[in-house]
Structure formats: C-alpha cells, structure tokens
Amino acid sequence: MDNHATTAVDPRVVSAMLPYFNEKFGNAASRNHSFGWAAEEAVESARGQIARLINAAPKEIIFTSGATESNNLAIKGVAEMYRERGNHIITQVTEHKAVLDTCKRLEKYGYQVTYLPVGKDGRIDLDHLRRAITAKTVLIAIMYANNEIGVIQPIEEIGKIAKEKGVLFHTDAVQAVGKVPVDVIKDNVDLLALTGHKIYGPKGCGALYVRRRNPRVQLTSIIDGGGHERGMRSGTLNVPGIVGFGKAAELSQSEMAQETERLRGLRDHLKEGILKGLDEVYVNGSMTYRLPNNLNVSFAYVDGESLLMGINDVAVSSGSACTSAKMEPSYVLKALGVNEDLAHSSIRFGLGRFNTPEEVDYVIQRVVEVVSRLRELSPLYDTAKERVHLSKTN
Ligand SMILES: *Cc1c(COP(=O)(O)O)cnc(C)c1O
C-alpha cells in the first residue's frame, strides 16, 4: 500500500516492452535502416499515447529519465532561457524535493525564489500567489497533487493567474496523471512533469510536456549531446522504457474512470474502518481536494517507530524522514501545522491497481490491533482517557 513511492509494472506493459529489448532493438535515432525506423515508430506511438493522457500534442512531449529530471529541466531550463526577462521563481513549501532542491540550487546562482506557505488543508492561497508575482517573475512551479497527503492544488486557477500575468506555469503532475483528468489546455499549463513508474510503467523513464503554442515555451537544455528531443534533452532514447511508459499511459487513460471509483471506494473503506476502530486519529490534509487513492493519518499517543514495526508486514510510508543523524518529521506535515509527535506517528497509505478489498480489511484489522496494543502501554493515553471520563462525570 505504498503506491505513491512506486507501482508494479502492469503485465500488459511488460508484454508491450519485451520485443524492444532484442527483436526490435534499434536506436530510434538511426535513420539508415529498418531497425532504427521500427524503434522510431514505437517511440512516436508512445509519444502520442502520453500526449493524449494530458491533452497535449505529441510534439510537446520530451522524454527524460524520470520526473526528477523533468522537474530539473523545466525549472533550470526556463530560469536560464528567460534570465534577461527576470530572475524570480514562485513555488510552495510542500513540493517534492526534485522541485525544492532545484530551486535551492538556483538561489545559489542568484535567482530569487518565493516559497508560498500552505494552509491546514495543504493548499496554497491564491491571493498569496497573486501578491508574490513581480515584474521579475518568470516561472510559477506548483505541483498538481502532493505525494504524501494527496492534496490537489487549485491548478486551473493558478493557470489562469499565470496566463493573466504572462508568467510561465510548471506543474509536477506525477501523482495526478492517471488518477484525475489532467488537461494542459483547459488549465493553461505550460510545462508538466510525469513519470512511468507511478502509473504502472517502468522506472527510469519520464517526460516533460513543453507547450509549443500560445505561448511557445523555450528551454535551455541541461544535458547536451546529440541534439535528441528537439535539442532539449540529448541522449539515446530508452526505447523499451518509452514503449512501456506509452502503454501505461494508454491503460491509465482508458481505465481511469473505473479505477478511480474502485480506489476511492477502497480508500474510503480503509478510512472508515480505522476511524471506527480507534479514537484520536487525525486525517492530514483536505479530504475534498484529494487523490482518490491517498490516505494520510496520524495516530495520537503512539510512538511512530513502534507503530511501523508493529505492522511491518504491510508496506506503507511514515511521516518521518531518515536524515543522517536522526528521524525528522515530514516537512510536508510540518507545513500543514501538524505537531512533531503527530507527524512521527502518521502513516501514508497509497492504494493501487493491484490492491484488493481483502487486503484493505486485513490492513484495517492490523492497524487497529497494533495501535490499541501500543496505547494500552501508554501512560499518556491513559491520562487522556481519564480526563475525558472525569469531564463527562462532572
Ligand atoms: C516520484 C515523484 C517524483 C520523482 O519522480 P522520479 O521519476 O522517481 O524521478 C517527483 N515528484 C513527485 C510528486 C513524485 O511523487
């Protein structure tokens, strides 16, 4: 249940990829023989499949090694290309590290970055955004949906503001594509990052959408070489990976409606099961603006590490991040104002295509059992219960 970290490659994707390892192993850039043509044809077909998933044109899709690279290319590429126009970038505090660390790097080179705060619900305030824009602003980078709390940002409104002000808009849509309908035209998105391995495709294969008209977005490349991908990203294309990514995109699109319904059902069942079995459980982030497959909850009065150890037969993520020295609470939960203890005792569930209702029932039972047992040992929980009891008696 850790499908925000990665997903299993769908068997139909594996089948689509297999011929491209040995039978059709050509280099898509080889123009002189049929091996090359077959590879190129497969790449172009995948480009179309990925473009359709986000309502883009095939030529607007640039293949990369994954969303980390796509985010780097979008932000560094715009920053350098539009340096004459301005040096200011706006992003927000709960972005993925691929965006935050890229912005930090640019700060070292003299760029100015505004990190917008988020509310308790995990969303930015559009008035903050409007006020942050200056004559020097060249880019707004705000993620579509968060990878820890699943909270969806007001993308259409951000796109509208960016367009009004003539500022480019980049969004990291890794967690959103395939889960909710993403439309770069409707939302006025100029650049968008996505990746294969979060949508049941292979790892190490991603893409960046780069708008070609109205406006035509230009980028300085960060990897130079043979001039592949319209000069924006050199390097021999990962043909089997791209074929798999394309197939995964096609499946995501054709199955999105049903899959979303099914995952939302499982997620809601998981949430209700946990809340029915336990008190003092807090959901982190908006439930209204949220991915259908995400649940992020804090369990008061339990130690986070003991909790994870207790359910170590279930794959989930915790609200703690291991840094070299100690456990740090998640910066995302901190940004929502979740206190440190609660952040440490929180769990992120990410449901996926291959999870079953039986698994969800099992997880509910395990979580309720382990949290109850840990609380029996907790003097703090005892005291809290006592207090509630006394106030009721009074
Ligand atoms: C996983 C993830 C990334 C990184 O993608 P890779 O393809 O693994 O480099 C970036 N942003 C978000 C929101 C993610 O969830």
Short mmCIF file of C-alpha atoms and ligand atoms in Angstrom, two decimals:
data_model
loop_
_atom_site.label_atom_id
_atom_site.label_comp_id
_atom_site.label_asym_id
_atom_site.label_seq_id
_atom_site.Cartn_x
_atom_site.Cartn_y
_atom_site.Cartn_z
CA MET A 1 0.00 0.00 0.00
CA ASP A 2 2.86 2.32 -0.82
CA ASN A 3 1.86 3.10 -4.40
CA HIS A 4 2.90 6.75 -4.15
CA ALA A 5 6.51 5.56 -3.99
CA THR A 6 6.25 3.31 -7.00
CA THR A 7 3.90 0.82 -8.65
CA ALA A 8 4.22 -2.68 -10.08
CA VAL A 9 4.63 -2.74 -13.84
CA ASP A 10 1.31 -3.88 -15.32
CA PRO A 11 1.71 -7.28 -17.09
CA ARG A 12 0.24 -5.72 -20.25
CA VAL A 13 3.03 -3.13 -20.12
CA VAL A 14 5.69 -5.81 -19.73
CA SER A 15 4.34 -7.62 -22.82
CA ALA A 16 4.43 -4.43 -24.86
CA MET A 17 8.05 -3.77 -23.84
CA LEU A 18 9.56 -7.21 -24.41
CA PRO A 19 10.10 -7.13 -28.21
CA TYR A 20 12.07 -3.89 -27.86
CA PHE A 21 14.90 -5.48 -25.91
CA ASN A 22 16.16 -7.89 -28.57
CA GLU A 23 13.87 -8.35 -31.58
CA LYS A 24 13.43 -4.65 -32.29
CA PHE A 25 16.49 -3.29 -30.56
CA GLY A 26 17.24 -0.39 -32.92
CA ASN A 27 18.33 3.09 -31.95
CA ALA A 28 15.45 5.49 -32.60
CA ALA A 29 17.98 7.97 -33.99
CA SER A 30 19.29 5.54 -36.67
CA ARG A 31 17.85 6.86 -39.91
CA ASN A 32 19.50 4.44 -42.34
CA HIS A 33 17.87 1.07 -41.68
CA SER A 34 14.69 -0.65 -40.62
CA PHE A 35 15.90 -1.35 -37.05
CA GLY A 36 16.05 2.37 -36.46
CA TRP A 37 12.75 3.05 -38.20
CA ALA A 38 10.93 0.43 -36.11
CA ALA A 39 12.30 1.94 -32.90
CA GLU A 40 11.41 5.45 -34.01
CA GLU A 41 7.88 4.40 -34.90
CA ALA A 42 7.43 2.82 -31.47
CA VAL A 43 8.74 5.96 -29.74
CA GLU A 44 6.40 8.20 -31.74
CA SER A 45 3.46 5.99 -30.95
CA ALA A 46 4.27 6.22 -27.22
CA ARG A 47 4.64 9.99 -27.52
CA GLY A 48 1.08 10.08 -28.84
CA GLN A 49 -0.24 7.88 -26.03
CA ILE A 50 1.36 10.09 -23.37
CA ALA A 51 0.24 13.31 -25.07
CA ARG A 52 -3.37 12.11 -25.17
CA LEU A 53 -3.37 11.42 -21.43
CA ILE A 54 -2.82 15.14 -20.71
CA ASN A 55 -4.49 16.64 -23.82
CA ALA A 56 -1.19 17.76 -25.38
CA ALA A 57 0.20 17.38 -28.91
CA PRO A 58 2.78 14.59 -29.41
CA LYS A 59 5.49 17.11 -30.36
CA GLU A 60 5.11 18.73 -26.94
CA ILE A 61 6.36 15.61 -25.12
CA ILE A 62 10.11 15.41 -24.30
CA PHE A 63 11.36 12.08 -22.96
CA THR A 64 13.61 12.11 -19.87
CA SER A 65 14.93 9.66 -17.29
CA GLY A 66 12.07 10.39 -14.89
CA ALA A 67 10.22 13.19 -13.17
CA THR A 68 13.24 14.29 -11.17
CA GLU A 69 14.97 15.15 -14.42
CA SER A 70 11.77 16.61 -15.90
CA ASN A 71 11.41 19.00 -12.95
CA ASN A 72 15.09 19.96 -13.19
CA LEU A 73 14.79 20.57 -16.93
CA ALA A 74 11.62 22.64 -16.60
CA ILE A 75 12.86 24.90 -13.82
CA LYS A 76 16.54 25.25 -14.74
CA GLY A 77 15.66 25.35 -18.44
CA VAL A 78 13.21 28.24 -18.01
CA ALA A 79 15.40 30.07 -15.48
CA GLU A 80 18.35 30.15 -17.85
CA MET A 81 16.38 30.79 -21.06
CA TYR A 82 14.42 33.72 -19.61
CA ARG A 83 17.25 35.17 -17.47
CA GLU A 84 17.09 38.52 -19.31
CA ARG A 85 13.41 38.87 -18.53
CA GLY A 86 13.74 38.16 -14.79
CA ASN A 87 15.21 36.03 -12.05
CA HIS A 88 12.23 35.34 -9.80
CA ILE A 89 10.52 31.95 -9.34
CA ILE A 90 7.48 31.13 -7.22
CA THR A 91 6.94 27.69 -5.74
CA GLN A 92 5.46 26.34 -2.49
CA VAL A 93 6.69 24.56 0.63
CA THR A 94 5.22 21.07 0.13
CA GLU A 95 6.73 20.45 -3.31
CA HIS A 96 8.71 17.28 -3.98
CA LYS A 97 12.46 17.59 -3.32
CA ALA A 98 13.07 17.44 -7.08
CA VAL A 99 11.50 20.91 -7.24
CA LEU A 100 12.65 22.33 -3.88
CA ASP A 101 16.30 21.33 -4.29
CA THR A 102 16.34 22.59 -7.87
CA CYS A 103 15.08 25.96 -6.63
CA LYS A 104 17.68 25.99 -3.85
CA ARG A 105 20.39 25.38 -6.43
CA LEU A 106 19.15 28.32 -8.49
CA GLU A 107 19.20 30.56 -5.39
CA LYS A 108 22.94 29.87 -5.18
CA TYR A 109 23.26 31.22 -8.72
CA GLY A 110 21.49 34.47 -7.89
CA TYR A 111 17.86 33.61 -8.59
CA GLN A 112 15.16 34.65 -6.15
CA VAL A 113 12.64 32.08 -5.03
CA THR A 114 9.40 32.63 -3.12
CA TYR A 115 8.16 29.58 -1.22
CA LEU A 116 4.44 30.05 -0.65
CA PRO A 117 3.02 28.57 2.57
CA VAL A 118 0.05 26.19 2.61
CA GLY A 119 -2.99 26.15 4.86
CA LYS A 120 -4.01 23.37 7.22
CA ASP A 121 -5.73 21.74 4.25
CA GLY A 122 -2.42 21.62 2.32
CA ARG A 123 -3.42 24.09 -0.40
CA ILE A 124 -1.86 27.42 -1.33
CA ASP A 125 -3.80 30.67 -1.04
CA LEU A 126 -4.40 32.22 -4.46
CA ASP A 127 -4.17 35.76 -3.05
CA HIS A 128 -0.70 34.94 -1.71
CA LEU A 129 0.21 33.78 -5.18
CA ARG A 130 -1.12 36.92 -6.86
CA ARG A 131 0.74 39.14 -4.40
CA ALA A 132 4.00 37.23 -4.85
CA ILE A 133 4.18 37.89 -8.60
CA THR A 134 6.53 40.73 -9.56
CA ALA A 135 7.81 42.18 -12.83
CA LYS A 136 10.80 39.83 -12.44
CA THR A 137 8.76 36.62 -12.09
CA VAL A 138 9.43 34.14 -14.91
CA LEU A 139 8.00 30.91 -13.52
CA ILE A 140 5.38 29.53 -11.14
CA ALA A 141 6.10 25.90 -10.14
CA ILE A 142 3.24 24.38 -8.15
CA MET A 143 2.60 20.63 -8.01
CA TYR A 144 -0.69 19.14 -9.16
CA ALA A 145 -1.10 16.67 -6.27
CA ASN A 146 1.11 16.04 -3.28
CA ASN A 147 2.89 12.71 -2.91
CA GLU A 148 2.47 12.48 0.89
CA ILE A 149 -1.01 13.82 1.58
CA GLY A 150 -2.56 13.52 -1.89
CA VAL A 151 -3.86 17.10 -1.73
CA ILE A 152 -4.72 18.62 -5.10
CA GLN A 153 -3.80 22.26 -5.69
CA PRO A 154 -6.14 24.71 -7.48
CA ILE A 155 -4.41 24.12 -10.82
CA GLU A 156 -6.96 25.74 -13.12
CA GLU A 157 -6.99 28.95 -11.03
CA ILE A 158 -3.17 29.04 -10.89
CA GLY A 159 -3.03 28.59 -14.66
CA LYS A 160 -5.44 31.48 -15.12
CA ILE A 161 -3.41 33.79 -12.89
CA ALA A 162 -0.15 32.81 -14.62
CA LYS A 163 -1.65 33.48 -18.04
CA GLU A 164 -3.07 36.86 -16.98
CA LYS A 165 0.32 37.94 -15.67
CA GLY A 166 2.34 36.49 -18.56
CA VAL A 167 4.28 34.13 -16.29
CA LEU A 168 5.05 30.52 -17.27
CA PHE A 169 3.39 27.79 -15.20
CA HIS A 170 5.07 24.45 -14.48
CA THR A 171 3.35 21.65 -12.57
CA ASP A 172 4.74 18.38 -11.20
CA ALA A 173 1.80 16.12 -12.05
CA VAL A 174 3.45 12.80 -11.24
CA GLN A 175 0.83 11.76 -8.69
CA ALA A 176 -2.16 13.20 -10.52
CA VAL A 177 -1.89 11.73 -14.01
CA GLY A 178 -3.90 8.58 -14.34
CA LYS A 179 -5.81 9.39 -11.13
CA VAL A 180 -7.65 12.56 -12.09
CA PRO A 181 -8.24 14.05 -15.56
CA VAL A 182 -5.29 16.30 -16.42
CA ASP A 183 -5.75 18.81 -19.24
CA VAL A 184 -2.92 21.19 -20.12
CA ILE A 185 -5.15 23.28 -22.39
CA LYS A 186 -8.07 23.77 -20.02
CA ASP A 187 -5.69 24.54 -17.14
CA ASN A 188 -3.25 26.79 -19.06
CA VAL A 189 -0.29 24.64 -18.05
CA ASP A 190 2.97 25.48 -19.88
CA LEU A 191 5.21 22.71 -18.53
CA LEU A 192 4.26 19.45 -16.81
CA ALA A 193 6.35 16.62 -15.34
CA LEU A 194 5.26 12.98 -15.30
CA THR A 195 6.90 9.58 -14.89
CA GLY A 196 6.28 5.98 -15.92
CA HIS A 197 6.81 4.14 -12.67
CA LYS A 198 3.98 5.84 -10.77
CA ILE A 199 1.42 4.74 -13.38
CA TYR A 200 2.29 1.02 -13.65
CA GLY A 201 5.06 1.62 -16.18
CA PRO A 202 8.82 1.05 -15.85
CA LYS A 203 11.24 3.02 -13.66
CA GLY A 204 13.79 5.38 -15.19
CA CYS A 205 11.51 6.76 -17.88
CA GLY A 206 9.68 10.07 -17.64
CA ALA A 207 8.56 13.00 -19.72
CA LEU A 208 8.23 16.76 -19.71
CA TYR A 209 5.38 18.45 -21.52
CA VAL A 210 6.59 21.70 -23.10
CA ARG A 211 3.90 23.93 -24.63
CA ARG A 212 4.54 24.78 -28.30
CA ARG A 213 1.99 27.45 -28.98
CA ASN A 214 0.24 30.23 -27.15
CA PRO A 215 2.89 30.71 -25.81
CA ARG A 216 5.76 28.73 -27.35
CA VAL A 217 7.91 27.79 -24.36
CA GLN A 218 11.65 27.69 -24.88
CA LEU A 219 14.11 25.86 -22.68
CA THR A 220 17.86 25.76 -22.26
CA SER A 221 18.89 22.10 -22.15
CA ILE A 222 20.66 20.74 -19.10
CA ILE A 223 22.05 17.66 -20.88
CA ASP A 224 23.93 18.37 -24.08
CA GLY A 225 24.96 15.96 -26.79
CA GLY A 226 23.42 14.62 -29.97
CA GLY A 227 20.50 17.04 -30.03
CA HIS A 228 17.77 14.46 -29.44
CA GLU A 229 14.29 15.53 -28.37
CA ARG A 230 14.37 18.79 -30.33
CA GLY A 231 17.66 19.72 -28.71
CA MET A 232 16.09 19.88 -25.24
CA ARG A 233 17.37 16.52 -23.98
CA SER A 234 20.23 14.71 -25.67
CA GLY A 235 20.88 11.02 -25.19
CA THR A 236 19.84 7.79 -26.90
CA LEU A 237 16.22 7.13 -26.11
CA ASN A 238 15.28 4.28 -23.76
CA VAL A 239 13.07 2.60 -26.36
CA PRO A 240 11.69 -0.33 -24.30
CA GLY A 241 11.07 2.05 -21.37
CA ILE A 242 9.31 4.57 -23.58
CA VAL A 243 7.15 1.86 -25.16
CA GLY A 244 6.17 0.70 -21.68
CA PHE A 245 5.51 4.24 -20.47
CA GLY A 246 3.29 4.82 -23.52
CA LYS A 247 1.33 1.62 -22.92
CA ALA A 248 0.96 2.51 -19.24
CA ALA A 249 -0.37 5.95 -20.20
CA GLU A 250 -2.89 4.43 -22.61
CA LEU A 251 -4.12 1.97 -19.96
CA SER A 252 -4.33 4.74 -17.36
CA GLN A 253 -6.47 6.80 -19.66
CA SER A 254 -8.83 4.05 -20.74
CA GLU A 255 -9.27 2.69 -17.21
CA MET A 256 -9.14 5.93 -15.20
CA ALA A 257 -12.87 6.33 -14.61
CA GLN A 258 -13.40 2.83 -13.23
CA GLU A 259 -10.09 2.67 -11.42
CA THR A 260 -10.70 5.97 -9.67
CA GLU A 261 -14.09 4.77 -8.45
CA ARG A 262 -12.66 1.49 -7.22
CA LEU A 263 -9.70 3.10 -5.44
CA ARG A 264 -11.87 5.78 -3.86
CA GLY A 265 -14.13 3.02 -2.52
CA LEU A 266 -11.20 1.11 -1.06
CA ARG A 267 -9.65 4.26 0.39
CA ASP A 268 -12.91 5.37 2.00
CA HIS A 269 -13.41 1.89 3.42
CA LEU A 270 -9.89 1.99 4.85
CA LYS A 271 -10.50 5.39 6.41
CA GLU A 272 -13.86 4.43 7.90
CA GLY A 273 -12.51 1.14 9.22
CA ILE A 274 -9.67 2.85 11.02
CA LEU A 275 -11.85 5.66 12.40
CA LYS A 276 -14.46 3.17 13.59
CA GLY A 277 -11.89 1.04 15.40
CA LEU A 278 -9.86 3.84 17.01
CA ASP A 279 -10.31 7.28 18.56
CA GLU A 280 -7.73 10.10 18.43
CA VAL A 281 -6.95 9.53 14.75
CA TYR A 282 -6.43 12.62 12.58
CA VAL A 283 -6.59 12.83 8.80
CA ASN A 284 -3.90 15.11 7.36
CA GLY A 285 -4.88 17.49 4.56
CA SER A 286 -8.11 18.22 2.71
CA MET A 287 -10.45 15.29 2.07
CA THR A 288 -12.27 17.34 -0.59
CA TYR A 289 -9.31 18.17 -2.81
CA ARG A 290 -7.51 14.86 -2.65
CA LEU A 291 -6.36 11.99 -4.82
CA PRO A 292 -8.80 9.07 -4.67
CA ASN A 293 -6.08 6.60 -3.64
CA ASN A 294 -4.44 8.54 -0.79
CA LEU A 295 -4.96 8.42 2.96
CA ASN A 296 -2.58 10.07 5.43
CA VAL A 297 -3.46 9.75 9.11
CA SER A 298 -1.83 10.49 12.47
CA PHE A 299 -2.39 8.27 15.49
CA ALA A 300 -2.12 10.20 18.76
CA TYR A 301 -0.43 8.57 21.76
CA VAL A 302 1.62 6.04 19.84
CA ASP A 303 5.28 6.04 19.01
CA GLY A 304 5.78 6.20 15.24
CA GLU A 305 8.59 3.70 15.10
CA SER A 306 6.78 1.13 17.24
CA LEU A 307 3.73 1.56 15.04
CA LEU A 308 5.67 0.85 11.84
CA MET A 309 7.44 -2.09 13.47
CA GLY A 310 4.08 -3.44 14.60
CA ILE A 311 2.67 -3.50 11.08
CA ASN A 312 5.87 -4.39 9.29
CA ASP A 313 4.11 -6.94 7.12
CA VAL A 314 2.32 -4.03 5.40
CA ALA A 315 4.23 -1.74 3.03
CA VAL A 316 3.40 1.88 3.93
CA SER A 317 5.33 5.11 4.44
CA SER A 318 5.67 7.02 7.67
CA GLY A 319 5.59 10.71 8.47
CA SER A 320 9.23 10.59 9.45
CA ALA A 321 12.19 11.02 7.17
CA CYS A 322 15.51 9.44 7.99
CA THR A 323 18.24 12.02 7.79
CA SER A 324 21.82 11.07 8.53
CA ALA A 325 21.61 11.93 12.21
CA LYS A 326 18.04 11.35 13.38
CA MET A 327 14.41 10.94 12.45
CA GLU A 328 12.94 14.22 11.22
CA PRO A 329 9.20 14.77 10.98
CA SER A 330 7.95 15.10 7.40
CA TYR A 331 8.37 18.67 6.11
CA VAL A 332 5.03 18.34 4.37
CA LEU A 333 3.13 17.55 7.58
CA LYS A 334 5.09 20.27 9.39
CA ALA A 335 3.98 22.77 6.73
CA LEU A 336 0.34 21.90 7.50
CA GLY A 337 0.96 22.72 11.15
CA VAL A 338 0.86 19.09 12.34
CA ASN A 339 2.83 18.87 15.58
CA GLU A 340 6.01 16.80 15.72
CA ASP A 341 4.65 13.89 17.74
CA LEU A 342 1.66 13.50 15.47
CA ALA A 343 3.83 13.81 12.37
CA HIS A 344 6.05 11.00 13.63
CA SER A 345 3.05 8.77 14.31
CA SER A 346 1.47 9.24 10.91
CA ILE A 347 1.12 6.79 8.06
CA ARG A 348 0.71 7.37 4.34
CA PHE A 349 -1.38 4.80 2.51
CA GLY A 350 -1.26 4.82 -1.28
CA LEU A 351 -3.71 2.39 -2.81
CA GLY A 352 -3.05 0.98 -6.24
CA ARG A 353 -4.39 -1.04 -9.16
CA PHE A 354 -3.44 -4.38 -7.64
CA ASN A 355 -4.76 -3.87 -4.09
CA THR A 356 -7.82 -5.95 -3.17
CA PRO A 357 -10.71 -5.38 -0.72
CA GLU A 358 -9.39 -8.33 1.33
CA GLU A 359 -6.05 -6.57 1.72
CA VAL A 360 -7.77 -3.42 2.89
CA ASP A 361 -9.72 -5.38 5.51
CA TYR A 362 -6.52 -7.02 6.67
CA VAL A 363 -4.76 -3.66 7.00
CA ILE A 364 -7.65 -2.16 8.98
CA GLN A 365 -7.53 -5.08 11.38
CA ARG A 366 -3.75 -4.90 11.79
CA VAL A 367 -3.66 -1.14 12.32
CA VAL A 368 -6.48 -1.18 14.88
CA GLU A 369 -4.89 -4.08 16.70
CA VAL A 370 -1.38 -2.59 16.84
CA VAL A 371 -2.45 0.95 17.75
CA SER A 372 -4.75 -0.37 20.51
CA ARG A 373 -1.95 -2.52 21.93
CA LEU A 374 0.55 0.35 21.89
CA ARG A 375 -1.95 2.64 23.59
CA GLU A 376 -2.56 0.12 26.36
CA LEU A 377 1.09 0.62 27.23
CA SER A 378 0.89 4.40 27.01
CA PRO A 379 0.51 6.35 30.27
CA LEU A 380 -0.30 9.47 28.23
CA TYR A 381 -3.24 7.78 26.56
CA ASP A 382 -4.44 6.57 29.99
CA THR A 383 -4.32 10.08 31.42
CA ALA A 384 -6.15 11.50 28.40
CA LYS A 385 -8.92 8.89 28.72
CA GLU A 386 -9.19 9.60 32.46
CA ARG A 387 -9.63 13.30 31.75
CA VAL A 388 -12.42 12.66 29.24
CA HIS A 389 -14.11 10.32 31.69
CA LEU A 390 -13.92 12.85 34.55
CA SER A 391 -15.25 15.72 32.46
CA LYS A 392 -18.19 13.55 31.41
CA THR A 393 -18.92 12.54 35.03
CA ASN A 394 -18.83 16.16 36.14
C1 LIG B 1 8.04 10.19 -7.50
C2 LIG B 1 7.89 11.66 -7.65
C3 LIG B 1 8.86 12.42 -8.33
C4 LIG B 1 10.14 11.80 -8.85
O1 LIG B 1 9.93 11.01 -9.98
P1 LIG B 1 11.09 10.02 -10.50
O2 LIG B 1 10.59 9.55 -11.82
O3 LIG B 1 11.14 8.93 -9.48
O4 LIG B 1 12.34 10.78 -10.60
C5 LIG B 1 8.65 13.76 -8.47
N1 LIG B 1 7.56 14.35 -7.98
C6 LIG B 1 6.61 13.67 -7.32
C7 LIG B 1 5.41 14.38 -6.80
C8 LIG B 1 6.75 12.30 -7.13
O5 LIG B 1 5.82 11.64 -6.46
#
